Tab-separated table of C-alpha atoms in Angstrom:
chain	number	residue	atom	x	y	z
A	1	MET	CA	-54.240	58.363	63.305
A	2	PRO	CA	-53.633	54.586	63.590
A	3	ALA	CA	-54.158	52.631	60.385
A	4	HIS	CA	-57.014	50.561	61.811
A	5	LEU	CA	-58.965	53.710	62.765
A	6	LYS	CA	-58.514	55.121	59.266
A	7	ALA	CA	-59.829	51.812	57.945
A	8	LEU	CA	-62.768	52.069	60.358
A	9	LEU	CA	-63.858	55.393	58.866
A	10	VAL	CA	-63.855	53.918	55.377
A	11	VAL	CA	-65.742	50.789	56.507
A	12	LEU	CA	-68.424	52.901	58.201
A	13	VAL	CA	-68.884	55.118	55.142
A	14	LEU	CA	-69.139	52.153	52.783
A	15	ALA	CA	-71.515	50.327	55.125
A	16	THR	CA	-73.735	53.383	55.455
A	17	ILE	CA	-74.031	53.615	51.677
A	18	VAL	CA	-75.491	50.087	51.766
A	19	LEU	CA	-77.353	49.836	55.070
A	20	ILE	CA	-79.319	53.073	55.154
A	21	PRO	CA	-80.919	52.813	51.685
A	22	ALA	CA	-81.658	49.115	52.344
A	23	ARG	CA	-83.929	49.954	55.283
A	24	ARG	CA	-86.972	50.284	53.025
A	25	THR	CA	-86.334	46.908	51.421
A	26	ILE	CA	-85.929	45.022	54.684
A	27	ALA	CA	-88.842	46.902	56.301
A	28	ALA	CA	-91.082	45.405	53.599
A	29	ILE	CA	-90.717	41.952	55.177
A	30	GLY	CA	-90.061	42.835	58.828
A	31	SER	CA	-90.668	45.570	61.327
A	32	PRO	CA	-88.640	48.810	61.106
A	33	ARG	CA	-87.771	48.358	64.788
A	34	GLN	CA	-86.213	44.966	64.057
A	35	TYR	CA	-84.084	46.444	61.288
A	36	ARG	CA	-82.987	49.385	63.443
A	37	SER	CA	-81.941	46.931	66.128
A	38	ARG	CA	-79.867	44.879	63.691
A	39	ILE	CA	-78.220	47.861	62.062
A	40	GLY	CA	-77.433	49.254	65.514
A	41	LEU	CA	-75.809	45.960	66.428
A	42	TRP	CA	-73.793	45.964	63.210
A	43	TYR	CA	-72.477	49.492	63.764
A	44	GLY	CA	-71.936	48.932	67.485
A	45	SER	CA	-70.077	45.644	66.990
A	46	THR	CA	-67.871	47.183	64.295
A	47	LEU	CA	-67.036	50.197	66.453
A	48	ILE	CA	-66.239	48.018	69.468
A	49	ALA	CA	-63.970	45.793	67.367
A	50	PHE	CA	-62.002	48.648	65.787
A	51	VAL	CA	-61.845	50.984	68.790
A	52	LEU	CA	-61.158	48.470	71.580
A	53	HIS	CA	-59.311	45.992	69.300
A	54	THR	CA	-59.075	43.434	72.090
A	55	ALA	CA	-60.726	40.056	71.617
A	56	TRP	CA	-62.072	39.625	75.146
A	57	LEU	CA	-63.402	43.172	75.359
A	58	TYR	CA	-65.157	42.628	72.033
A	59	PHE	CA	-66.610	39.258	73.049
A	60	GLY	CA	-67.661	40.578	76.449
A	61	ALA	CA	-69.284	43.805	75.287
A	62	VAL	CA	-71.003	42.471	72.174
A	63	GLY	CA	-71.949	39.213	73.909
A	64	ALA	CA	-73.678	41.049	76.754
A	65	TRP	CA	-75.482	43.265	74.234
A	66	LEU	CA	-76.683	40.303	72.183
A	67	LEU	CA	-77.815	38.294	75.192
A	68	THR	CA	-79.739	41.316	76.462
A	69	ILE	CA	-81.719	41.976	73.290
A	70	GLY	CA	-81.672	38.448	71.863
A	71	SER	CA	-84.974	37.479	73.444
A	72	ARG	CA	-86.697	40.243	71.447
A	73	GLU	CA	-85.341	38.970	68.124
A	74	ARG	CA	-87.889	36.740	66.426
A	75	ASN	CA	-85.602	35.291	63.741
A	76	LYS	CA	-82.301	34.582	65.478
A	77	PHE	CA	-80.877	32.744	62.497
A	78	ALA	CA	-81.378	35.872	60.360
A	79	LEU	CA	-79.629	37.941	63.049
A	80	PHE	CA	-76.740	35.450	62.997
A	81	LEU	CA	-76.331	35.916	59.229
A	82	PHE	CA	-76.623	39.694	59.500
A	83	LEU	CA	-73.717	39.967	61.970
A	84	LEU	CA	-71.582	37.100	60.695
A	85	PHE	CA	-69.048	39.146	58.718
A	86	VAL	CA	-68.538	42.017	61.178
A	87	LEU	CA	-65.163	40.665	62.335
A	88	PRO	CA	-62.651	38.380	60.595
A	89	PRO	CA	-62.786	34.872	62.142
A	90	PHE	CA	-59.247	34.831	63.537
A	91	PRO	CA	-58.915	32.421	66.488
A	92	THR	CA	-58.395	33.345	70.139
A	93	GLU	CA	-57.519	30.807	72.812
A	94	VAL	CA	-59.821	30.393	75.797
A	95	PRO	CA	-57.365	29.725	78.656
A	96	GLY	CA	-57.410	26.442	80.538
A	97	PHE	CA	-56.855	28.057	83.958
A	98	GLY	CA	-54.071	25.606	84.789
A	99	LEU	CA	-56.150	22.498	84.078
A	100	VAL	CA	-55.223	22.212	80.380
A	101	ASN	CA	-53.193	24.338	77.984
A	102	TYR	CA	-56.376	25.911	76.641
A	103	LEU	CA	-60.069	25.026	76.615
A	104	PHE	CA	-60.844	25.801	72.971
A	105	HIS	CA	-60.353	28.361	70.223
A	106	ILE	CA	-63.069	30.963	69.741
A	107	ASP	CA	-63.578	33.227	66.758
A	108	GLN	CA	-66.329	35.404	65.316
A	109	ILE	CA	-68.285	32.414	64.019
A	110	ARG	CA	-68.166	30.411	67.252
A	111	PHE	CA	-68.833	33.521	69.311
A	112	LEU	CA	-72.068	34.274	67.430
A	113	ALA	CA	-73.023	30.599	67.548
A	114	LEU	CA	-72.663	30.615	71.334
A	115	VAL	CA	-74.539	33.864	72.004
A	116	ILE	CA	-77.192	33.662	69.258
A	117	LEU	CA	-77.618	30.090	68.036
A	118	LEU	CA	-77.151	28.274	71.343
A	119	PRO	CA	-79.972	30.193	73.113
A	120	ALA	CA	-82.075	29.640	69.983
A	121	PHE	CA	-81.341	25.915	70.218
A	122	PHE	CA	-82.599	25.754	73.809
A	123	GLY	CA	-85.627	27.842	72.888
A	124	LEU	CA	-86.514	25.434	70.108
A	125	GLN	CA	-86.395	22.556	72.579
A	126	ARG	CA	-89.074	24.262	74.642
A	127	GLY	CA	-91.191	25.403	71.716
A	128	ALA	CA	-94.596	23.878	71.094
A	129	GLN	CA	-93.788	23.512	67.390
A	130	ARG	CA	-90.548	21.588	67.921
A	131	PHE	CA	-89.769	19.232	65.057
A	132	ARG	CA	-87.818	16.331	66.495
A	133	PHE	CA	-84.289	15.911	65.165
A	134	GLY	CA	-83.880	12.691	63.195
A	135	THR	CA	-87.247	12.676	61.492
A	136	MET	CA	-85.688	13.741	58.156
A	137	LEU	CA	-83.161	11.683	56.203
A	138	PRO	CA	-80.594	14.535	56.065
A	139	ASP	CA	-80.796	14.652	59.897
A	140	LYS	CA	-79.782	11.001	60.090
A	141	LEU	CA	-76.966	11.514	57.596
A	142	LEU	CA	-75.663	14.513	59.528
A	143	LEU	CA	-75.709	12.534	62.765
A	144	ALA	CA	-73.869	9.646	61.066
A	145	TYR	CA	-71.283	12.077	59.679
A	146	LEU	CA	-70.706	13.658	63.094
A	147	LEU	CA	-70.428	10.298	64.872
A	148	TRP	CA	-68.051	8.938	62.225
A	149	THR	CA	-65.857	12.043	62.500
A	150	LEU	CA	-65.857	11.872	66.289
A	151	ALA	CA	-65.025	8.155	66.298
A	152	LEU	CA	-61.980	8.785	64.097
A	153	LEU	CA	-60.867	11.641	66.355
A	154	MET	CA	-61.116	9.513	69.488
A	155	VAL	CA	-58.796	6.927	67.935
A	156	ARG	CA	-56.299	9.457	66.625
A	157	THR	CA	-55.963	12.034	69.390
A	158	THR	CA	-55.973	12.443	73.160
A	159	PHE	CA	-59.083	12.269	75.311
A	160	THR	CA	-58.860	15.988	76.114
A	161	ASP	CA	-58.543	16.927	72.472
A	162	SER	CA	-61.419	14.566	71.586
A	163	LEU	CA	-63.671	16.474	73.978
A	164	ARG	CA	-62.540	19.739	72.420
A	165	GLN	CA	-63.192	18.467	68.901
A	166	ALA	CA	-66.624	17.168	69.927
A	167	PHE	CA	-67.430	20.671	71.153
A	168	TYR	CA	-66.313	22.082	67.791
A	169	LEU	CA	-68.513	19.619	65.914
A	170	PHE	CA	-71.511	20.715	67.969
A	171	ILE	CA	-70.850	24.456	67.671
A	172	ASP	CA	-69.532	24.612	64.111
A	173	ILE	CA	-71.769	22.069	62.372
A	174	PHE	CA	-74.770	20.973	64.418
A	175	LEU	CA	-75.897	24.364	65.744
A	176	PRO	CA	-76.080	26.231	62.391
A	177	TYR	CA	-77.769	23.241	60.772
A	178	TYR	CA	-80.253	22.656	63.594
A	179	VAL	CA	-81.285	26.271	64.169
A	180	ALA	CA	-81.708	26.901	60.439
A	181	SER	CA	-83.673	23.691	59.905
A	182	ARG	CA	-85.991	24.175	62.902
A	183	SER	CA	-86.439	27.944	63.235
A	184	LEU	CA	-87.354	28.796	59.622
A	185	ARG	CA	-91.026	27.836	59.446
A	186	ASP	CA	-92.569	29.859	56.629
A	187	GLU	CA	-91.671	31.881	53.583
A	188	LYS	CA	-91.488	35.093	55.578
A	189	ASP	CA	-88.789	33.591	57.802
A	190	PHE	CA	-86.832	32.510	54.720
A	191	ARG	CA	-87.100	35.954	53.157
A	192	ASP	CA	-85.852	37.543	56.362
A	193	ALA	CA	-82.837	35.216	56.510
A	194	ALA	CA	-82.097	35.606	52.795
A	195	LEU	CA	-82.288	39.398	52.895
A	196	SER	CA	-80.118	39.516	56.018
A	197	LEU	CA	-77.431	37.535	54.222
A	198	VAL	CA	-77.732	39.589	51.036
A	199	ILE	CA	-77.413	42.912	52.881
A	200	ALA	CA	-74.472	41.733	55.001
A	201	ALA	CA	-72.750	40.413	51.871
A	202	ALA	CA	-73.530	43.616	49.957
A	203	VAL	CA	-71.563	45.547	52.585
A	204	LEU	CA	-68.692	43.139	51.893
A	205	GLY	CA	-69.187	43.779	48.186
A	206	ALA	CA	-68.823	47.533	48.637
A	207	ILE	CA	-65.695	46.987	50.733
A	208	ALA	CA	-64.306	44.587	48.120
A	209	VAL	CA	-64.722	47.067	45.256
A	210	PHE	CA	-62.944	49.720	47.338
A	211	GLU	CA	-60.106	47.323	48.192
A	212	LEU	CA	-59.563	46.450	44.533
A	213	LEU	CA	-59.632	50.062	43.356
A	214	ARG	CA	-57.436	51.448	46.162
A	215	SER	CA	-55.227	48.375	46.787
A	216	TRP	CA	-55.962	48.695	50.515
A	217	LEU	CA	-57.244	45.715	52.522
A	218	LEU	CA	-59.326	47.375	55.218
A	219	TYR	CA	-59.385	44.585	57.803
A	220	VAL	CA	-55.659	43.777	57.755
A	221	PRO	CA	-54.805	46.749	60.067
A	222	LEU	CA	-57.546	45.581	62.466
A	223	ILE	CA	-56.024	42.112	62.708
A	224	GLY	CA	-52.680	43.747	63.444
A	225	ALA	CA	-54.282	45.912	66.131
A	226	PHE	CA	-55.673	42.777	67.796
A	227	GLU	CA	-52.078	41.504	67.937
A	228	THR	CA	-53.157	38.072	66.808
A	229	ARG	CA	-51.495	35.633	64.447
A	230	TRP	CA	-53.644	34.351	61.595
A	231	HIS	CA	-52.447	32.436	58.568
A	232	LEU	CA	-55.010	34.204	56.380
A	233	ALA	CA	-55.589	37.900	55.645
A	234	GLY	CA	-52.554	38.859	53.591
A	235	TYR	CA	-52.044	40.838	50.413
A	236	LEU	CA	-52.254	38.642	47.295
A	237	LEU	CA	-51.828	39.936	43.758
A	238	ARG	CA	-53.279	38.683	40.497
A	239	GLU	CA	-51.889	40.368	37.381
A	240	GLY	CA	-50.740	43.288	39.506
A	241	ASN	CA	-54.142	43.809	41.147
A	242	VAL	CA	-54.682	43.384	44.879
A	243	ARG	CA	-57.352	40.722	45.397
A	244	ALA	CA	-60.081	41.949	47.747
A	245	ILE	CA	-60.802	39.927	50.896
A	246	GLY	CA	-62.996	42.112	53.141
A	247	SER	CA	-63.377	40.471	56.554
A	248	THR	CA	-63.152	36.936	55.141
A	249	GLY	CA	-59.371	36.515	55.208
A	250	GLN	CA	-58.950	35.234	51.653
A	251	ALA	CA	-60.147	36.293	48.215
A	252	ILE	CA	-61.751	32.983	47.281
A	253	VAL	CA	-63.655	32.954	50.595
A	254	LEU	CA	-64.953	36.439	49.808
A	255	GLY	CA	-66.048	35.251	46.373
A	256	TYR	CA	-67.751	32.224	47.934
A	257	VAL	CA	-69.695	34.360	50.435
A	258	LEU	CA	-70.837	36.724	47.686
A	259	ALA	CA	-71.797	33.829	45.387
A	260	VAL	CA	-73.936	32.235	48.113
A	261	ALA	CA	-75.606	35.588	48.734
A	262	TRP	CA	-76.130	35.859	44.963
A	263	GLY	CA	-78.180	32.655	45.098
A	264	MET	CA	-80.453	34.248	47.692
A	265	PHE	CA	-80.590	37.482	45.702
A	266	LEU	CA	-82.079	35.506	42.789
A	267	TYR	CA	-84.815	34.276	45.126
A	268	LEU	CA	-85.573	37.698	46.584
A	269	ARG	CA	-85.764	39.251	43.136
A	270	GLU	CA	-88.562	36.842	42.189
A	271	SER	CA	-90.343	36.657	45.548
A	272	GLY	CA	-92.215	39.939	45.487
A	273	THR	CA	-89.583	41.905	47.434
A	274	SER	CA	-88.951	45.369	45.975
A	275	ARG	CA	-86.862	44.876	42.811
A	276	LYS	CA	-85.910	48.541	42.767
A	277	GLY	CA	-84.510	48.322	46.272
A	278	LEU	CA	-82.704	45.059	45.514
A	279	LEU	CA	-80.943	46.242	42.349
A	280	PRO	CA	-78.128	48.142	44.138
A	281	LEU	CA	-77.551	45.144	46.397
A	282	GLY	CA	-77.263	42.841	43.381
A	283	LEU	CA	-74.803	45.196	41.709
A	284	LEU	CA	-72.647	45.259	44.840
A	285	LEU	CA	-72.663	41.458	45.028
A	286	ALA	CA	-71.583	41.269	41.395
A	287	GLY	CA	-68.951	43.979	41.865
A	288	GLY	CA	-67.551	42.227	44.919
A	289	LEU	CA	-67.416	38.928	43.028
A	290	VAL	CA	-65.353	40.589	40.323
A	291	ALA	CA	-63.109	42.277	42.909
A	292	SER	CA	-62.257	38.941	44.507
A	293	LEU	CA	-60.635	37.841	41.226
A	294	SER	CA	-61.582	34.277	42.196
A	295	ARG	CA	-62.629	32.028	39.351
A	296	GLY	CA	-64.161	29.192	41.370
A	297	PRO	CA	-66.857	31.452	42.857
A	298	TRP	CA	-67.482	32.928	39.398
A	299	VAL	CA	-68.246	29.446	38.068
A	300	GLY	CA	-70.387	28.699	41.127
A	301	ALA	CA	-72.392	31.917	40.744
A	302	ALA	CA	-72.939	31.207	37.039
A	303	ALA	CA	-74.074	27.664	37.873
A	304	MET	CA	-76.541	29.073	40.418
A	305	LEU	CA	-78.048	31.395	37.806
A	306	VAL	CA	-78.404	28.673	35.156
A	307	LEU	CA	-79.849	26.115	37.595
A	308	PHE	CA	-82.217	28.676	39.120
A	309	LEU	CA	-83.606	29.451	35.676
A	310	ALA	CA	-83.675	25.777	34.709
A	311	VAL	CA	-85.775	24.606	37.663
A	312	GLY	CA	-87.815	27.774	38.095
A	313	PRO	CA	-90.999	28.856	36.305
A	314	SER	CA	-90.947	29.322	32.503
A	315	ALA	CA	-87.579	27.560	32.367
A	316	ALA	CA	-87.285	27.172	28.581
A	317	LYS	CA	-88.221	30.783	27.887
A	318	ARG	CA	-85.857	32.215	30.487
A	319	LEU	CA	-82.938	29.976	29.543
A	320	GLY	CA	-83.460	30.948	25.913
A	321	ARG	CA	-83.392	34.614	26.867
A	322	LEU	CA	-80.167	34.074	28.822
A	323	ALA	CA	-78.604	32.268	25.849
A	324	ALA	CA	-79.635	35.088	23.515
A	325	ILE	CA	-78.062	37.669	25.814
A	326	GLY	CA	-74.868	35.612	25.895
A	327	ILE	CA	-74.772	35.282	22.100
A	328	VAL	CA	-75.081	39.045	21.696
A	329	ALA	CA	-72.850	40.081	24.588
A	330	LEU	CA	-69.912	37.724	24.004
A	331	PRO	CA	-68.846	39.104	20.594
A	332	LEU	CA	-69.216	42.662	21.869
A	333	LEU	CA	-67.019	41.782	24.836
A	334	LEU	CA	-64.361	40.184	22.660
A	335	ILE	CA	-64.055	43.202	20.350
A	336	SER	CA	-64.070	45.710	23.211
A	337	PRO	CA	-60.767	47.245	24.435
A	338	VAL	CA	-60.940	45.187	27.644
A	339	GLY	CA	-62.101	41.984	25.967
A	340	ASN	CA	-58.766	40.175	25.952
A	341	LYS	CA	-58.093	41.156	29.563
A	342	VAL	CA	-61.477	39.849	30.707
A	343	VAL	CA	-61.002	36.572	28.830
A	344	SER	CA	-57.549	36.128	30.359
A	345	TYR	CA	-59.139	36.024	33.819
A	346	LEU	CA	-61.838	33.493	32.920
A	347	PRO	CA	-61.575	29.924	34.213
A	348	PHE	CA	-60.497	27.131	31.831
A	349	VAL	CA	-59.726	29.478	28.916
A	350	GLY	CA	-57.814	32.269	30.657
A	351	THR	CA	-54.030	32.528	30.992
A	352	VAL	CA	-53.799	34.472	34.258
A	353	ASP	CA	-52.378	32.267	37.034
A	354	ALA	CA	-52.920	29.135	34.963
A	355	SER	CA	-50.535	27.404	37.359
A	356	THR	CA	-53.298	27.297	39.981
A	357	VAL	CA	-55.337	25.057	37.682
A	358	THR	CA	-52.310	22.831	37.110
A	359	TYR	CA	-51.701	22.622	40.851
A	360	ARG	CA	-55.283	21.526	41.459
A	361	GLU	CA	-54.934	18.794	38.850
A	362	ARG	CA	-51.736	17.533	40.489
A	363	LEU	CA	-53.422	17.718	43.892
A	364	VAL	CA	-56.264	15.475	42.725
A	365	GLU	CA	-53.830	12.919	41.303
A	366	ALA	CA	-51.675	12.840	44.443
A	367	SER	CA	-54.668	12.770	46.787
A	368	LEU	CA	-56.273	9.842	44.975
A	369	LYS	CA	-53.090	7.828	45.522
A	370	VAL	CA	-53.252	8.490	49.268
A	371	ILE	CA	-56.990	7.743	49.389
A	372	ARG	CA	-56.500	4.380	47.643
A	373	GLU	CA	-54.072	3.380	50.386
A	374	ASN	CA	-56.550	4.306	53.147
A	375	PRO	CA	-59.989	4.247	51.502
A	376	ILE	CA	-62.319	3.543	54.431
A	377	ALA	CA	-61.250	5.839	57.269
A	378	GLY	CA	-58.667	8.070	55.638
A	379	LYS	CA	-55.230	8.768	57.020
A	380	PRO	CA	-54.173	10.847	60.055
A	381	ASN	CA	-52.049	13.826	58.971
A	382	ALA	CA	-52.651	12.889	55.344
A	383	VAL	CA	-51.310	16.267	54.255
A	384	GLN	CA	-47.852	15.123	55.377
A	385	SER	CA	-47.828	12.027	53.157
A	386	ASP	CA	-45.008	11.710	50.621
A	387	GLU	CA	-47.370	11.954	47.649
A	388	LEU	CA	-48.718	15.329	48.783
A	389	THR	CA	-45.496	16.863	50.069
A	390	ALA	CA	-44.014	16.161	46.638
A	391	ILE	CA	-46.353	18.752	45.060
A	392	ASN	CA	-46.192	21.353	47.805
A	393	GLU	CA	-45.698	25.000	46.942
A	394	GLY	CA	-43.738	27.194	49.282
A	395	GLY	CA	-43.365	24.333	51.737
A	396	VAL	CA	-47.115	24.109	52.403
A	397	VAL	CA	-49.610	21.654	50.921
A	398	ASP	CA	-52.746	23.635	50.249
A	399	LEU	CA	-55.739	21.278	50.083
A	400	VAL	CA	-57.779	23.545	47.841
A	401	ASN	CA	-60.602	21.012	47.556
A	402	THR	CA	-63.058	20.352	50.389
A	403	TRP	CA	-64.137	16.994	48.978
A	404	LEU	CA	-60.533	15.785	48.844
A	405	GLY	CA	-59.895	17.100	52.352
A	406	ILE	CA	-62.792	15.069	53.739
A	407	ALA	CA	-61.789	11.924	51.845
A	408	LEU	CA	-58.153	12.211	52.960
A	409	ASN	CA	-58.950	12.695	56.637
A	410	GLN	CA	-62.264	10.842	57.055
A	411	GLY	CA	-62.078	8.354	54.228
A	412	VAL	CA	-64.567	7.517	51.531
A	413	VAL	CA	-67.142	6.812	54.249
A	414	GLY	CA	-66.942	10.404	55.496
A	415	LEU	CA	-67.104	11.821	51.974
A	416	LEU	CA	-70.098	9.674	51.022
A	417	LEU	CA	-71.985	10.739	54.155
A	418	PHE	CA	-71.174	14.388	53.413
A	419	LEU	CA	-72.305	14.159	49.792
A	420	ALA	CA	-75.357	12.073	50.672
A	421	LEU	CA	-76.500	14.703	53.161
A	422	PHE	CA	-76.401	17.503	50.604
A	423	GLY	CA	-77.584	15.255	47.784
A	424	THR	CA	-80.708	14.090	49.616
A	425	ALA	CA	-81.518	17.659	50.659
A	426	MET	CA	-81.181	18.857	47.066
A	427	LEU	CA	-83.209	15.953	45.667
A	428	GLY	CA	-85.911	16.539	48.268
A	429	ILE	CA	-86.069	20.243	47.399
A	430	TYR	CA	-86.206	19.493	43.667
A	431	ARG	CA	-89.210	17.226	44.204
A	432	ALA	CA	-90.916	19.278	46.919
A	433	ARG	CA	-91.011	22.521	44.923
A	434	ARG	CA	-93.602	20.885	42.633
A	435	ILE	CA	-96.126	20.320	45.424
A	436	PRO	CA	-99.337	22.091	44.287
A	437	ALA	CA	-100.041	23.393	47.796
A	438	LEU	CA	-96.937	25.604	47.705
A	439	SER	CA	-97.361	29.238	46.762
A	440	PRO	CA	-95.510	30.656	43.717
A	441	GLU	CA	-93.057	32.404	46.063
A	442	GLU	CA	-92.384	29.149	47.900
A	443	ARG	CA	-91.658	27.398	44.599
A	444	VAL	CA	-89.192	30.138	43.669
A	445	LEU	CA	-87.551	29.687	47.073
A	446	GLY	CA	-87.147	25.973	46.353
A	447	ALA	CA	-85.504	26.693	43.005
A	448	ALA	CA	-83.094	29.171	44.650
A	449	LEU	CA	-82.156	26.807	47.486
A	450	PHE	CA	-81.550	23.965	45.020
A	451	ALA	CA	-79.378	26.197	42.815
A	452	THR	CA	-77.459	27.649	45.769
A	453	LEU	CA	-76.702	24.259	47.321
A	454	ALA	CA	-75.483	22.999	43.927
A	455	GLY	CA	-73.355	26.112	43.415
A	456	ILE	CA	-71.838	25.682	46.865
A	457	GLN	CA	-70.677	22.183	45.927
A	458	VAL	CA	-69.157	23.540	42.718
A	459	ILE	CA	-67.177	26.152	44.638
A	460	ILE	CA	-65.940	23.994	47.501
A	461	VAL	CA	-64.161	21.626	45.117
A	462	THR	CA	-61.836	24.585	44.469
A	463	VAL	CA	-61.157	25.620	48.082
A	464	SER	CA	-60.622	24.048	51.486
A	465	SER	CA	-63.088	24.569	54.326
A	466	ILE	CA	-61.582	27.679	55.884
A	467	SER	CA	-62.963	30.883	57.387
A	468	PHE	CA	-66.687	31.367	56.630
A	469	ILE	CA	-66.945	28.551	54.110
A	470	PRO	CA	-68.201	25.662	56.308
A	471	VAL	CA	-70.631	27.693	58.409
A	472	LEU	CA	-72.476	28.753	55.266
A	473	TYR	CA	-72.732	25.319	53.696
A	474	TRP	CA	-73.948	23.744	56.954
A	475	SER	CA	-76.418	26.608	57.376
A	476	PHE	CA	-77.766	26.090	53.874
A	477	ALA	CA	-78.090	22.368	54.445
A	478	GLY	CA	-80.288	23.303	57.403
A	479	MET	CA	-82.252	25.768	55.283
A	480	GLY	CA	-82.857	23.003	52.753
A	481	VAL	CA	-84.291	20.760	55.475
A	482	ALA	CA	-86.441	23.640	56.733
A	483	TYR	CA	-87.849	23.963	53.214
A	484	LEU	CA	-88.654	20.245	53.146
A	485	ARG	CA	-90.470	20.616	56.478
A	486	MET	CA	-92.443	23.589	55.175
A	487	ALA	CA	-93.413	21.710	51.998
A	488	LYS	CA	-94.487	18.684	54.029
A	489	LEU	CA	-96.651	20.910	56.221
A	490	ARG	CA	-98.271	22.588	53.208
A	491	ARG	CA	-99.110	19.194	51.721
A	492	ALA	CA	-100.627	18.017	55.028
A	493	GLU	CA	-102.690	21.211	55.313
A	494	ALA	CA	-103.994	20.750	51.786
A	495	ALA	CA	-104.918	17.146	52.516
A	496	GLU	CA	-106.882	18.224	55.613
A	497	ARG	CA	-108.808	20.796	53.600
A	498	ARG	CA	-109.813	18.136	51.069
A	499	GLN	CA	-111.248	15.859	53.742
A	500	PRO	CA	-115.081	16.062	54.107
């Protein structure tokens, strides 16, 4: 039996362990028919990918299926999150039919954006409850960021490539942000989207634990069967252990996905959704985080937990309880047989792969030199500058810092717009969650979104924007704006009720 078909059997078994028991949890906030449809799509898409293992057959078959049933799906953004990790996002060229070399690259993320988010975008334009783009400050900052990026591209590349890059900006950034910010209208919609992400990530968590224990990366044979070249998705060891990657292509991306889902798990656990049904999902997220052996996501997930408790209800009491647990657990961990090994993996104090921390420090120093030379608009092909090539490892400069990557290529202006977008969304959420008209569940949602957006920023300063990383942070920026819209509506409704 081919290796990718053996991997398929394992993936299906692991997914079934997660998806079937989760049906009761998701049915509590949506219809059983909706869940059956999504789980059928997940299994069907996975089978088509592994059995046909041809990009255009996969895109054609799954695309036709999604377009056929998409009109019956109420929460298309939740469906997008549910199916996002079915296939690794390796790129495939759309041919230019003799006019150009190729039209654009398509991958799993862009494919789902085109067949799920794009129809949702047009549907939102027709909807009676359309909320005009540009009415919120983050909208304006996103538009400024996109226009600034496009302006730099038009100066630095050909007209044809500028058109292609403009298409990427629309599909990769604007669509996830817009559909999330305009389609999520109430707490039920948010719960649906959050649970969809948590369940999809829990499947990844189960796969990650298996990959760590068996030293077998299940999606690597599939990528080989597709006969595609992808710079990600290789075996990487840490202290003799294979780092799990699932369908994400890299261990730190896997950890990032699971950490973001962890932020939404914290919300679901406090929102009235069945805690008993959620517990196995939370354990799988935590197990997958450990299996990634990625310290940046560990720090981000810890930051999410602390911030969620700090801005949520009964903050002092819950933070005190967390501190007490830490005071008791830490000594027990240190005296346990595995204590030294666990500590060696921890960030800042651990000794395992300490060179990666040193490399990041050198990268910051070298990047700042390049940024000072080109502070406003950045530098084309900044990664090839002498300062950065001097620190390269293995002949490749790995920009393992999204903030630095933006500043190098789009200048301080681009970085400030990027940070201002997320900063204003987070500040707005922090303030809006205190609105008296919000329900307790809606306040918990605000605390979770604030914590998750902050944790995302913590993680992306340790990794470049590859694979699933950008689509999730743009999606969560949109979710933050949707929360601000919901809070504004609740306040307006309360004001109307107070009028005589």
